[in-house]
CSV table of C-alpha atoms and ligand atoms in Angstrom, one decimal:
chain,number,residue,atom,x,y,z
K,1,MET,CA,0.0,0.0,0.0
K,2,THR,CA,1.6,3.2,-1.1
K,3,THR,CA,0.4,6.8,-0.5
K,4,GLU,CA,0.7,7.5,-4.2
K,5,LEU,CA,-2.0,5.0,-4.8
K,6,LEU,CA,-4.3,6.5,-2.3
K,7,GLY,CA,-7.8,6.8,-3.8
K,8,GLN,CA,-6.4,6.4,-7.3
K,9,ALA,CA,-6.5,2.6,-7.8
K,10,PRO,CA,-8.1,1.5,-11.0
K,11,ALA,CA,-11.8,0.7,-10.8
K,12,ASP,CA,-12.0,-2.8,-9.4
K,13,THR,CA,-15.0,-5.0,-9.9
K,14,ASP,CA,-14.7,-7.4,-7.0
K,15,GLY,CA,-17.2,-5.4,-5.0
K,16,SER,CA,-19.7,-5.0,-7.8
K,17,ASP,CA,-23.3,-5.1,-6.9
K,18,ASP,CA,-24.0,-8.8,-6.3
K,19,GLY,CA,-27.2,-8.4,-4.4
K,20,ARG,CA,-25.5,-7.0,-1.3
K,21,ILE,CA,-27.3,-3.6,-1.6
K,22,LEU,CA,-31.0,-4.2,-1.1
K,23,GLY,CA,-32.2,-0.7,-1.5
K,24,LEU,CA,-33.5,1.9,0.9
K,25,ARG,CA,-35.5,1.1,4.0
K,26,CYS,CA,-37.5,3.2,6.5
K,27,ARG,CA,-35.9,3.2,9.9
K,28,ALA,CA,-39.2,3.8,11.6
K,29,CYS,CA,-41.6,1.4,9.8
K,30,GLY,CA,-39.3,-0.8,7.8
K,31,ARG,CA,-40.9,-0.1,4.4
K,32,ALA,CA,-38.6,-0.8,1.5
K,33,GLU,CA,-37.9,1.7,-1.3
K,34,SER,CA,-35.8,1.5,-4.4
K,35,LEU,CA,-32.4,3.2,-4.5
K,36,GLY,CA,-32.7,6.9,-5.5
K,37,PRO,CA,-32.3,10.4,-4.4
K,38,SER,CA,-34.9,10.2,-1.7
K,39,TYR,CA,-34.7,10.4,2.1
K,40,VAL,CA,-38.2,10.3,3.6
K,41,CYS,CA,-40.6,7.3,3.9
K,42,PRO,CA,-43.7,8.0,1.8
K,43,ALA,CA,-45.8,6.0,4.4
K,44,CYS,CA,-44.7,7.4,7.7
K,45,PHE,CA,-42.2,10.2,7.0
K,46,GLY,CA,-39.5,8.3,8.8
K,47,PRO,CA,-35.8,8.5,7.6
K,48,LEU,CA,-34.7,6.2,4.9
K,49,GLU,CA,-31.5,4.2,5.3
K,50,VAL,CA,-29.5,2.0,3.0
K,51,ALA,CA,-30.2,-1.7,3.6
K,52,TYR,CA,-27.6,-4.5,2.9
K,53,ASP,CA,-27.6,-8.2,2.7
K,54,LEU,CA,-24.8,-8.7,5.3
K,55,GLU,CA,-24.8,-12.4,4.6
K,56,VAL,CA,-23.6,-11.7,1.1
K,57,VAL,CA,-21.0,-9.2,2.4
K,58,ARG,CA,-19.9,-11.7,5.0
K,59,ARG,CA,-19.1,-14.3,2.3
K,60,ARG,CA,-17.1,-11.8,0.2
K,61,LEU,CA,-15.2,-9.6,2.6
K,62,THR,CA,-12.3,-10.8,4.7
K,63,ARG,CA,-9.7,-8.9,6.7
K,64,ALA,CA,-7.1,-10.0,4.1
K,65,THR,CA,-9.1,-8.6,1.2
K,66,ILE,CA,-9.4,-5.2,3.0
K,67,GLU,CA,-5.7,-5.2,3.9
K,68,SER,CA,-4.6,-5.9,0.4
K,69,ARG,CA,-6.4,-2.8,-1.0
K,70,PRO,CA,-5.0,0.8,-1.3
K,71,ALA,CA,-5.5,3.2,1.6
K,72,GLY,CA,-8.8,5.2,1.7
K,73,ILE,CA,-12.4,4.6,2.3
K,74,TRP,CA,-13.0,2.4,-0.7
K,75,ARG,CA,-11.1,-0.4,1.2
K,76,TYR,CA,-14.5,-1.1,2.7
K,77,LEU,CA,-16.4,-0.9,-0.6
K,78,GLU,CA,-18.7,-3.9,0.2
K,79,LEU,CA,-20.1,-2.0,3.2
K,80,LEU,CA,-20.9,1.1,1.2
K,81,PRO,CA,-23.8,1.7,-1.1
K,82,VAL,CA,-21.6,1.9,-4.2
K,83,ALA,CA,-21.3,-0.7,-6.9
K,84,THR,CA,-17.6,-0.3,-7.8
K,85,ARG,CA,-14.7,1.8,-6.6
K,86,PRO,CA,-15.1,5.2,-8.3
K,87,ALA,CA,-12.4,5.7,-10.9
K,88,ARG,CA,-11.8,9.2,-9.8
K,89,GLY,CA,-12.2,11.1,-6.6
K,90,LEU,CA,-10.3,12.8,-3.8
K,91,PRO,CA,-8.1,10.6,-1.5
K,92,VAL,CA,-10.4,10.4,1.5
K,93,GLY,CA,-9.9,8.4,4.7
K,94,SER,CA,-7.2,6.2,6.2
K,95,SER,CA,-6.4,8.9,8.7
K,96,PRO,CA,-4.1,8.0,11.5
K,97,LEU,CA,-5.1,6.7,14.9
K,98,VAL,CA,-2.4,8.2,17.2
K,99,PRO,CA,-1.7,7.6,20.9
K,100,ALA,CA,-2.1,10.9,22.8
K,101,PRO,CA,-0.3,10.0,26.1
K,102,SER,CA,0.4,13.6,27.3
K,103,LEU,CA,-3.1,14.7,26.7
K,104,GLY,CA,-4.4,11.5,28.2
K,105,ARG,CA,-2.4,12.0,31.3
K,106,ALA,CA,-3.6,15.6,31.6
K,107,ILE,CA,-7.3,14.4,31.7
K,108,GLY,CA,-6.8,11.1,33.6
K,109,ILE,CA,-7.1,8.7,30.7
K,110,GLU,CA,-4.0,6.5,30.3
K,111,ARG,CA,-5.0,4.9,27.0
K,112,LEU,CA,-6.2,7.8,25.0
K,113,LEU,CA,-6.0,7.6,21.2
K,114,VAL,CA,-6.9,10.3,18.8
K,115,LYS,CA,-8.4,9.6,15.3
K,116,ASP,CA,-7.0,12.6,13.5
K,117,ASP,CA,-9.6,13.1,10.8
K,118,SER,CA,-8.4,16.7,10.2
K,119,ARG,CA,-6.1,15.2,7.6
K,120,ASN,CA,-8.7,14.7,4.9
K,121,PRO,CA,-8.5,16.6,1.6
K,122,THR,CA,-10.6,19.5,2.8
K,123,LEU,CA,-9.5,19.2,6.4
K,124,SER,CA,-12.6,17.6,8.0
K,125,PHE,CA,-14.3,14.2,8.3
K,126,LYS,CA,-17.1,15.6,6.0
K,127,ASP,CA,-15.0,14.4,3.0
K,128,ARG,CA,-16.0,10.8,3.9
K,129,ALA,CA,-19.7,11.5,3.8
K,130,VAL,CA,-19.5,13.6,0.6
K,131,ALA,CA,-17.3,11.0,-1.2
K,132,VAL,CA,-20.2,8.5,-1.0
K,133,ALA,CA,-22.9,11.2,-1.8
K,134,VAL,CA,-21.1,12.5,-4.9
K,135,THR,CA,-20.7,9.0,-6.2
K,136,LYS,CA,-24.4,8.5,-6.0
K,137,ALA,CA,-25.2,11.9,-7.5
K,138,VAL,CA,-23.2,10.8,-10.5
K,139,ASP,CA,-24.9,7.4,-10.6
K,140,PHE,CA,-28.3,9.1,-10.5
K,141,GLY,CA,-27.4,11.5,-13.2
K,142,LEU,CA,-28.0,14.6,-11.0
K,143,GLU,CA,-27.0,18.0,-12.6
K,144,ALA,CA,-25.4,19.6,-9.6
K,145,LEU,CA,-24.2,19.0,-6.1
K,146,ALA,CA,-25.5,21.1,-3.2
K,147,CYS,CA,-25.6,21.3,0.6
K,148,ALA,CA,-26.8,23.1,3.6
K,149,SER,CA,-23.7,23.6,5.7
K,150,THR,CA,-22.6,24.5,9.2
K,151,GLY,CA,-19.2,25.1,7.6
K,152,ASN,CA,-17.1,22.0,6.9
K,153,LEU,CA,-19.6,20.5,4.5
K,154,ALA,CA,-19.3,23.6,2.3
K,155,GLY,CA,-15.6,22.9,1.5
K,156,ALA,CA,-16.1,19.2,1.2
K,157,THR,CA,-19.0,19.5,-1.2
K,158,ALA,CA,-17.3,22.1,-3.3
K,159,ALA,CA,-14.1,20.1,-3.7
K,160,ALA,CA,-15.9,16.8,-4.5
K,161,ALA,CA,-18.1,18.6,-7.1
K,162,ALA,CA,-15.0,20.1,-8.7
K,163,VAL,CA,-13.4,16.7,-9.1
K,164,ALA,CA,-16.6,15.2,-10.4
K,165,GLY,CA,-17.1,18.1,-12.9
K,166,LEU,CA,-20.4,19.1,-11.4
K,167,PRO,CA,-21.4,22.7,-10.4
K,168,ALA,CA,-21.7,23.1,-6.6
K,169,TYR,CA,-24.2,25.3,-4.7
K,170,VAL,CA,-23.4,25.7,-1.1
K,171,PHE,CA,-25.9,27.3,1.4
K,172,VAL,CA,-24.5,28.6,4.7
K,173,PRO,CA,-25.6,30.9,7.5
K,174,ALA,CA,-24.4,34.4,6.5
K,175,ASP,CA,-22.3,34.8,9.7
K,176,LEU,CA,-20.2,31.7,9.2
K,177,GLU,CA,-16.5,31.8,9.8
K,178,PRO,CA,-14.9,33.5,6.7
K,179,ALA,CA,-12.3,30.8,6.3
K,180,LYS,CA,-15.0,28.3,5.6
K,181,ILE,CA,-16.7,30.5,3.0
K,182,ASP,CA,-13.5,31.3,1.3
K,183,HIS,CA,-12.6,27.6,1.2
K,184,ALA,CA,-15.8,26.7,-0.7
K,185,LEU,CA,-15.3,29.7,-3.1
K,186,ALA,CA,-11.8,28.5,-3.9
K,187,TYR,CA,-13.1,25.3,-5.4
K,188,GLY,CA,-15.4,27.3,-7.6
K,189,ALA,CA,-18.7,26.7,-5.7
K,190,THR,CA,-21.5,29.2,-5.7
K,191,VAL,CA,-21.8,30.1,-2.1
K,192,VAL,CA,-25.2,31.4,-0.9
K,193,PRO,CA,-25.1,33.0,2.5
K,194,VAL,CA,-28.6,32.9,4.1
K,195,GLN,CA,-29.6,35.4,6.8
K,196,GLY,CA,-30.5,33.1,9.6
K,197,THR,CA,-29.3,30.1,11.6
K,198,TYR,CA,-28.2,26.8,10.2
K,199,ASP,CA,-31.7,25.4,10.8
K,200,ASP,CA,-33.2,28.3,8.7
K,201,VAL,CA,-30.7,27.4,5.9
K,202,ASN,CA,-31.7,23.7,6.2
K,203,ARG,CA,-35.4,24.5,6.0
K,204,LEU,CA,-34.8,26.6,2.9
K,205,CYS,CA,-32.8,23.7,1.3
K,206,LEU,CA,-35.5,21.2,2.1
K,207,GLU,CA,-38.0,23.3,0.2
K,208,VAL,CA,-35.8,23.7,-2.9
K,209,ALA,CA,-34.2,20.3,-3.0
K,210,ASP,CA,-37.3,18.6,-4.6
K,211,GLU,CA,-37.8,21.5,-7.0
K,212,LEU,CA,-34.3,21.7,-8.5
K,213,GLY,CA,-33.3,18.2,-9.3
K,214,TRP,CA,-29.9,18.8,-7.6
K,215,GLY,CA,-28.2,16.4,-5.3
K,216,PHE,CA,-28.2,18.0,-1.8
K,217,VAL,CA,-25.7,15.8,-0.1
K,218,ASN,CA,-27.2,16.0,3.3
K,219,ILE,CA,-30.9,16.2,2.2
K,220,ASN,CA,-32.0,14.0,-0.7
K,221,LEU,CA,-28.7,12.1,-0.8
K,222,ARG,CA,-28.6,11.9,3.0
K,223,PRO,CA,-29.0,8.1,3.2
K,224,PHE,CA,-25.8,7.7,1.2
K,225,TYR,CA,-24.0,10.7,2.8
K,226,ALA,CA,-24.6,9.2,6.3
K,227,GLU,CA,-23.1,5.8,5.2
K,228,GLY,CA,-19.7,7.5,4.6
K,229,SER,CA,-19.3,8.1,8.3
K,230,LYS,CA,-19.2,4.3,9.0
K,231,THR,CA,-15.7,4.3,7.5
K,232,LEU,CA,-14.5,6.0,10.7
K,233,ALA,CA,-15.6,2.9,12.6
K,234,PHE,CA,-14.0,0.5,10.0
K,235,GLU,CA,-10.7,2.3,10.2
K,236,ILE,CA,-10.6,2.5,14.0
K,237,ALA,CA,-11.3,-1.3,14.2
K,238,GLU,CA,-8.7,-2.1,11.6
K,239,SER,CA,-6.1,0.3,13.2
K,240,LEU,CA,-6.6,-1.5,16.6
K,241,GLY,CA,-5.9,-4.9,14.9
K,242,TRP,CA,-9.5,-5.8,14.2
K,243,ARG,CA,-11.1,-5.1,17.6
K,244,LEU,CA,-13.2,-2.4,19.2
K,245,PRO,CA,-12.2,0.2,21.8
K,246,ASP,CA,-13.9,0.5,25.2
K,247,VAL,CA,-15.1,4.1,24.5
K,248,ILE,CA,-15.7,6.3,21.5
K,249,VAL,CA,-15.9,10.1,22.1
K,250,ALA,CA,-17.3,12.1,19.2
K,251,PRO,CA,-19.0,15.4,18.5
K,252,ILE,CA,-22.7,15.6,17.7
K,253,ALA,CA,-24.3,18.0,15.3
K,254,SER,CA,-27.1,16.2,13.5
K,255,GLY,CA,-26.1,13.0,15.2
K,256,ALA,CA,-25.5,11.2,11.9
K,257,MET,CA,-21.8,10.5,12.4
K,258,PHE,CA,-22.2,9.5,16.1
K,259,THR,CA,-24.8,6.9,15.3
K,260,LYS,CA,-23.2,5.6,12.1
K,261,ILE,CA,-20.0,4.8,13.9
K,262,ALA,CA,-22.1,2.5,16.1
K,263,ARG,CA,-23.7,1.0,13.0
K,264,GLY,CA,-20.2,0.5,11.4
K,265,PHE,CA,-19.0,-1.5,14.5
K,266,ASP,CA,-22.2,-3.5,14.5
K,267,GLU,CA,-21.8,-4.4,10.8
K,268,LEU,CA,-18.2,-5.5,11.3
K,269,ALA,CA,-19.3,-7.8,14.1
K,270,THR,CA,-22.2,-9.1,12.1
K,271,ILE,CA,-19.9,-10.1,9.2
K,272,GLY,CA,-17.4,-11.6,11.6
K,273,LEU,CA,-14.4,-9.2,11.1
K,274,VAL,CA,-14.4,-8.2,14.8
K,275,GLU,CA,-15.6,-9.7,18.1
K,276,ARG,CA,-18.7,-8.0,19.4
K,277,THR,CA,-17.5,-6.3,22.5
K,278,PRO,CA,-19.4,-3.4,24.3
K,279,VAL,CA,-18.4,0.1,23.3
K,280,ARG,CA,-19.6,3.1,25.3
K,281,PHE,CA,-20.5,6.1,23.2
K,282,VAL,CA,-19.8,9.6,24.6
K,283,GLY,CA,-21.0,12.6,22.6
K,284,GLY,CA,-20.0,16.2,22.9
K,285,GLN,CA,-22.1,19.3,22.1
K,286,ALA,CA,-21.5,23.0,22.7
K,287,ALA,CA,-23.4,24.2,25.8
K,288,GLY,CA,-24.7,27.1,23.6
K,289,CYS,CA,-26.5,24.6,21.3
K,290,SER,CA,-27.0,21.3,23.1
K,291,PRO,CA,-30.4,19.8,22.4
K,292,VAL,CA,-29.0,16.3,22.6
K,293,ALA,CA,-27.0,16.8,25.8
K,294,THR,CA,-30.0,18.4,27.4
K,295,ALA,CA,-32.3,15.4,26.5
K,296,PHE,CA,-29.6,13.1,27.9
K,297,ALA,CA,-29.3,15.1,31.1
K,298,GLN,CA,-33.1,15.1,31.6
K,299,GLY,CA,-33.4,11.3,30.9
K,300,SER,CA,-35.7,12.1,28.0
K,301,ALA,CA,-35.8,10.9,24.4
K,302,GLU,CA,-37.6,14.1,23.3
K,303,ILE,CA,-35.3,16.6,21.6
K,304,VAL,CA,-36.4,20.2,22.3
K,305,PRO,CA,-35.0,22.3,19.4
K,306,VAL,CA,-32.7,25.2,20.2
K,307,ARG,CA,-33.9,28.2,18.3
K,308,THR,CA,-30.9,30.5,18.5
K,309,PRO,CA,-27.5,28.7,19.0
K,310,ASP,CA,-25.0,30.8,20.9
K,311,THR,CA,-21.5,29.3,20.6
K,312,ILE,CA,-18.2,29.6,18.9
K,313,VAL,CA,-18.6,26.0,17.8
K,314,ARG,CA,-20.3,26.7,14.5
K,315,SER,CA,-19.7,23.3,13.0
K,316,LEU,CA,-22.0,21.7,15.6
K,317,ALA,CA,-24.6,24.4,15.8
K,318,ILE,CA,-27.7,22.5,14.7
K,319,GLY,CA,-30.7,23.4,16.8
K,320,ASN,CA,-32.9,20.7,15.5
K,321,PRO,CA,-30.7,17.6,14.9
K,322,ALA,CA,-32.2,15.0,12.5
K,323,ASP,CA,-30.6,12.1,14.4
K,324,GLY,CA,-30.8,13.6,17.8
K,325,ARG,CA,-33.2,11.1,19.3
K,326,HIS,CA,-31.2,8.2,17.9
K,327,ALA,CA,-28.0,9.7,19.4
K,328,VAL,CA,-29.5,10.1,22.9
K,329,GLU,CA,-30.7,6.5,22.7
K,330,LEU,CA,-27.3,5.3,21.7
K,331,ALA,CA,-25.5,7.1,24.5
K,332,ARG,CA,-28.0,5.7,27.0
K,333,ALA,CA,-28.1,2.2,25.7
K,334,SER,CA,-24.3,1.9,25.5
K,335,ARG,CA,-23.9,3.4,29.0
K,336,GLY,CA,-22.1,6.4,27.6
K,337,SER,CA,-23.2,10.0,28.0
K,338,VAL,CA,-23.7,13.3,26.1
K,339,GLU,CA,-21.7,16.2,27.5
K,340,ALA,CA,-22.4,19.9,27.2
K,341,ILE,CA,-19.2,21.9,26.9
K,342,SER,CA,-18.8,25.6,27.5
K,343,ASP,CA,-16.9,27.7,24.9
K,344,ASP,CA,-14.1,28.4,27.4
K,345,GLU,CA,-13.6,24.7,27.9
K,346,THR,CA,-13.6,24.1,24.2
K,347,ALA,CA,-10.9,26.8,23.6
K,348,GLU,CA,-8.8,25.4,26.5
K,349,ALA,CA,-9.1,21.9,25.0
K,350,ILE,CA,-7.9,23.1,21.6
K,351,ARG,CA,-4.9,24.8,23.1
K,352,ARG,CA,-4.1,21.7,25.2
K,353,SER,CA,-4.3,19.3,22.3
K,354,ALA,CA,-2.0,21.6,20.2
K,355,ARG,CA,0.5,22.1,22.9
K,356,LEU,CA,0.7,18.6,24.3
K,357,GLU,CA,0.2,16.5,21.1
K,358,GLY,CA,0.9,18.8,18.2
K,359,ILE,CA,-2.6,18.2,17.0
K,360,TYR,CA,-4.6,21.4,16.3
K,361,PRO,CA,-8.3,20.7,16.2
K,362,GLU,CA,-11.1,23.0,15.2
K,363,THR,CA,-13.9,23.8,17.7
K,364,ALA,CA,-15.7,20.4,17.3
K,365,GLY,CA,-12.4,18.7,18.2
K,366,GLY,CA,-12.1,20.9,21.3
K,367,VAL,CA,-15.7,19.9,22.3
K,368,THR,CA,-14.8,16.2,21.9
K,369,LEU,CA,-11.6,16.4,24.0
K,370,ALA,CA,-13.4,18.4,26.7
K,371,ALA,CA,-16.3,15.8,26.6
K,372,ALA,CA,-13.8,13.0,27.2
K,373,GLU,CA,-12.5,14.9,30.2
K,374,ALA,CA,-16.1,15.5,31.5
K,375,ALA,CA,-17.1,11.9,31.0
K,376,ARG,CA,-13.9,10.8,32.8
K,377,ARG,CA,-14.8,13.1,35.7
K,378,ARG,CA,-18.3,11.7,36.0
K,379,GLY,CA,-17.0,8.1,35.9
K,380,VAL,CA,-18.5,7.2,32.5
K,381,ILE,CA,-14.9,6.6,31.4
K,382,GLY,CA,-12.6,4.7,33.8
K,383,PRO,CA,-8.9,5.3,34.2
K,384,ASP,CA,-7.9,2.1,32.4
K,385,ASP,CA,-10.4,2.3,29.5
K,386,GLU,CA,-9.1,2.4,25.9
K,387,VAL,CA,-10.6,5.6,24.6
K,388,VAL,CA,-10.7,6.8,21.0
K,389,ALA,CA,-11.5,10.5,20.6
K,390,LEU,CA,-12.4,11.8,17.1
K,391,ILE,CA,-10.8,15.0,15.9
K,392,THR,CA,-13.1,15.8,13.0
K,393,GLY,CA,-11.8,19.1,11.7
K,394,ASN,CA,-8.7,21.2,11.5
K,395,GLY,CA,-7.9,24.2,13.6
K,396,LEU,CA,-7.1,26.4,10.6
K,397,LYS,CA,-10.8,26.4,9.8
K,398,THR,CA,-11.6,28.2,13.0
K,399,PRO,CA,-8.5,30.4,13.6
K,400,ASP,CA,-10.0,32.6,16.2
K,401,ALA,CA,-11.4,29.9,18.4
K,402,PHE,CA,-8.4,28.8,20.5
K,403,ARG,CA,-7.9,32.4,21.6
K,404,HIS,CA,-11.3,32.5,23.2
K,405,GLY,CA,-10.6,34.0,26.6
K,406,LEU,CA,-6.9,34.4,25.7
K,407,GLU,CA,-6.3,37.7,24.0
K,408,PRO,CA,-2.7,38.6,23.5
K,409,ARG,CA,-1.8,41.7,25.7
K,410,PRO,CA,-0.4,44.7,23.9
K,411,ALA,CA,3.0,45.9,25.0
K,412,GLU,CA,4.5,49.4,25.5
K,413,PRO,CA,7.5,49.8,23.1
K,414,GLY,CA,10.2,49.4,25.7
K,415,MET,CA,11.6,46.7,28.0
K,416,PRO,CA,9.8,47.6,31.2
K,417,GLY,CA,6.4,48.0,29.5
K,418,LEU,CA,6.8,44.5,28.1
K,419,ALA,CA,6.2,42.8,31.5
K,420,PRO,CA,2.4,42.3,31.3
K,421,ALA,CA,2.6,41.0,27.7
K,422,ILE,CA,5.0,38.3,28.5
K,423,ALA,CA,3.6,37.3,31.9
K,424,PRO,CA,4.1,33.6,31.4
K,425,SER,CA,7.8,34.1,30.9
K,426,PHE,CA,8.1,36.5,33.8
K,427,ARG,CA,11.0,34.8,35.4
K,428,ALA,CA,13.2,35.4,32.4
K,429,PHE,CA,12.1,39.0,32.4
K,430,GLU,CA,13.0,39.4,36.1
K,431,ALA,CA,16.4,37.9,35.4
K,432,TRP,CA,16.9,40.5,32.7
K,433,LEU,CA,15.9,43.3,35.1
K,434,GLU,CA,18.4,42.1,37.7
K,435,ARG,CA,21.3,42.1,35.3
P,1,LIG,C1,-20.5,18.1,10.7
P,1,LIG,C2,-19.5,17.9,11.7
P,1,LIG,C3,-19.6,17.1,12.8
P,1,LIG,C4,-20.9,16.3,13.1
P,1,LIG,O1,-21.6,15.8,12.1
P,1,LIG,P1,-23.1,15.2,12.3
P,1,LIG,O2,-23.0,13.9,11.5
P,1,LIG,O3,-24.0,16.1,11.7
P,1,LIG,O4,-23.4,15.0,13.8
P,1,LIG,C5,-18.6,16.9,13.6
P,1,LIG,N1,-17.4,17.5,13.5
P,1,LIG,C6,-17.2,18.4,12.4
P,1,LIG,C7,-15.9,19.1,12.3
P,1,LIG,C8,-18.2,18.6,11.5
P,1,LIG,O5,-18.0,19.5,10.5
P,2,LIG,ZN1,-41.8,4.5,7.3
């Protein structure tokens, strides 16, 4: 396996559709639908998901087959809703799972591992979801790729569309971090800033998705988009030598990624690639937009939408999360938790990760690391647990966030006036004064 080959292997046919992909199925009532750009059950309005014949997959897919393939998400082709490995596409996935001993020690978790998914082509895990969605958009012959984005999806959609030769339309809240808007513009996308919250943007996109015949990656292509997140689970299990960790800590926006990691583990166990061992799921949300953490704290399955999110953690600021209920149920059933993290804690966690491990996460990663610490404090995570924390985006996307509560102090132009500005190195300064 060489990095040169990442994502660029010739189309292989060994995963061709051999009956393993059954179609779409309603998660609520079980009704079957054919594969297409649709996402709601016509009978009960429940969410549609991709259904597989895992018995077919079990017969075809072995650890050795996976290990013989090039790096990237298509190693796990048979567990994705795609017939053959796409001939062209960005090199997504196979991000490193790195031990974080200094950070772990700081928060009382000896065996802390970080899945550094900030290393994807557009610097966030969203590339995984979009890689699957764009493949289906091409399969279905859709004219354009689009999305409603809290930020990272914008860049991921724009880049994938550029490679696929499709126009991209990206809808974002108008007050999004400028770096994320610029990122999508760079790939040639049409960016549409909408006056309102992410939920307003999403509502607008729901209305136009059916009219326009475009592939909205997280709306009418959502069943496929969501499947891309399972590759995080597959990679974590493979990196651990084909076993599952004790705890997963991950951020929750819509809840799709959080719940699909559990699904990924479940599928690996069902097809016999890992032993089915219990995994606790710990979710993190920003306190300023924490409908899932609130439901968890209240012991309720009911998600009360947050109308006006108030947090620096824009990438997680979904007030009415589509998979919120599912996420609460997973945290509860797995004996995990969902933690609400203040912006100060998020900023501190970003700084600590960068300083102790050389890993610079965006706000969602700060929430995740702070959630690991919070869950450790409340005993959901024990001192000897093997914990995998997901860093889903890169700090360069949210350049102001780590400074939250840490503004550099201006200095007078002269040595004595410098003291307040360099307070942390004050000893050196005193030494200079004594000379
Ligand atoms: C979108 C996003 C998430 C969460 O995604 P959901 O599947 O909607 O819960 C987490 N981290 C980052 C950096 C994201 O951009
Ligand atoms: Zn239904």
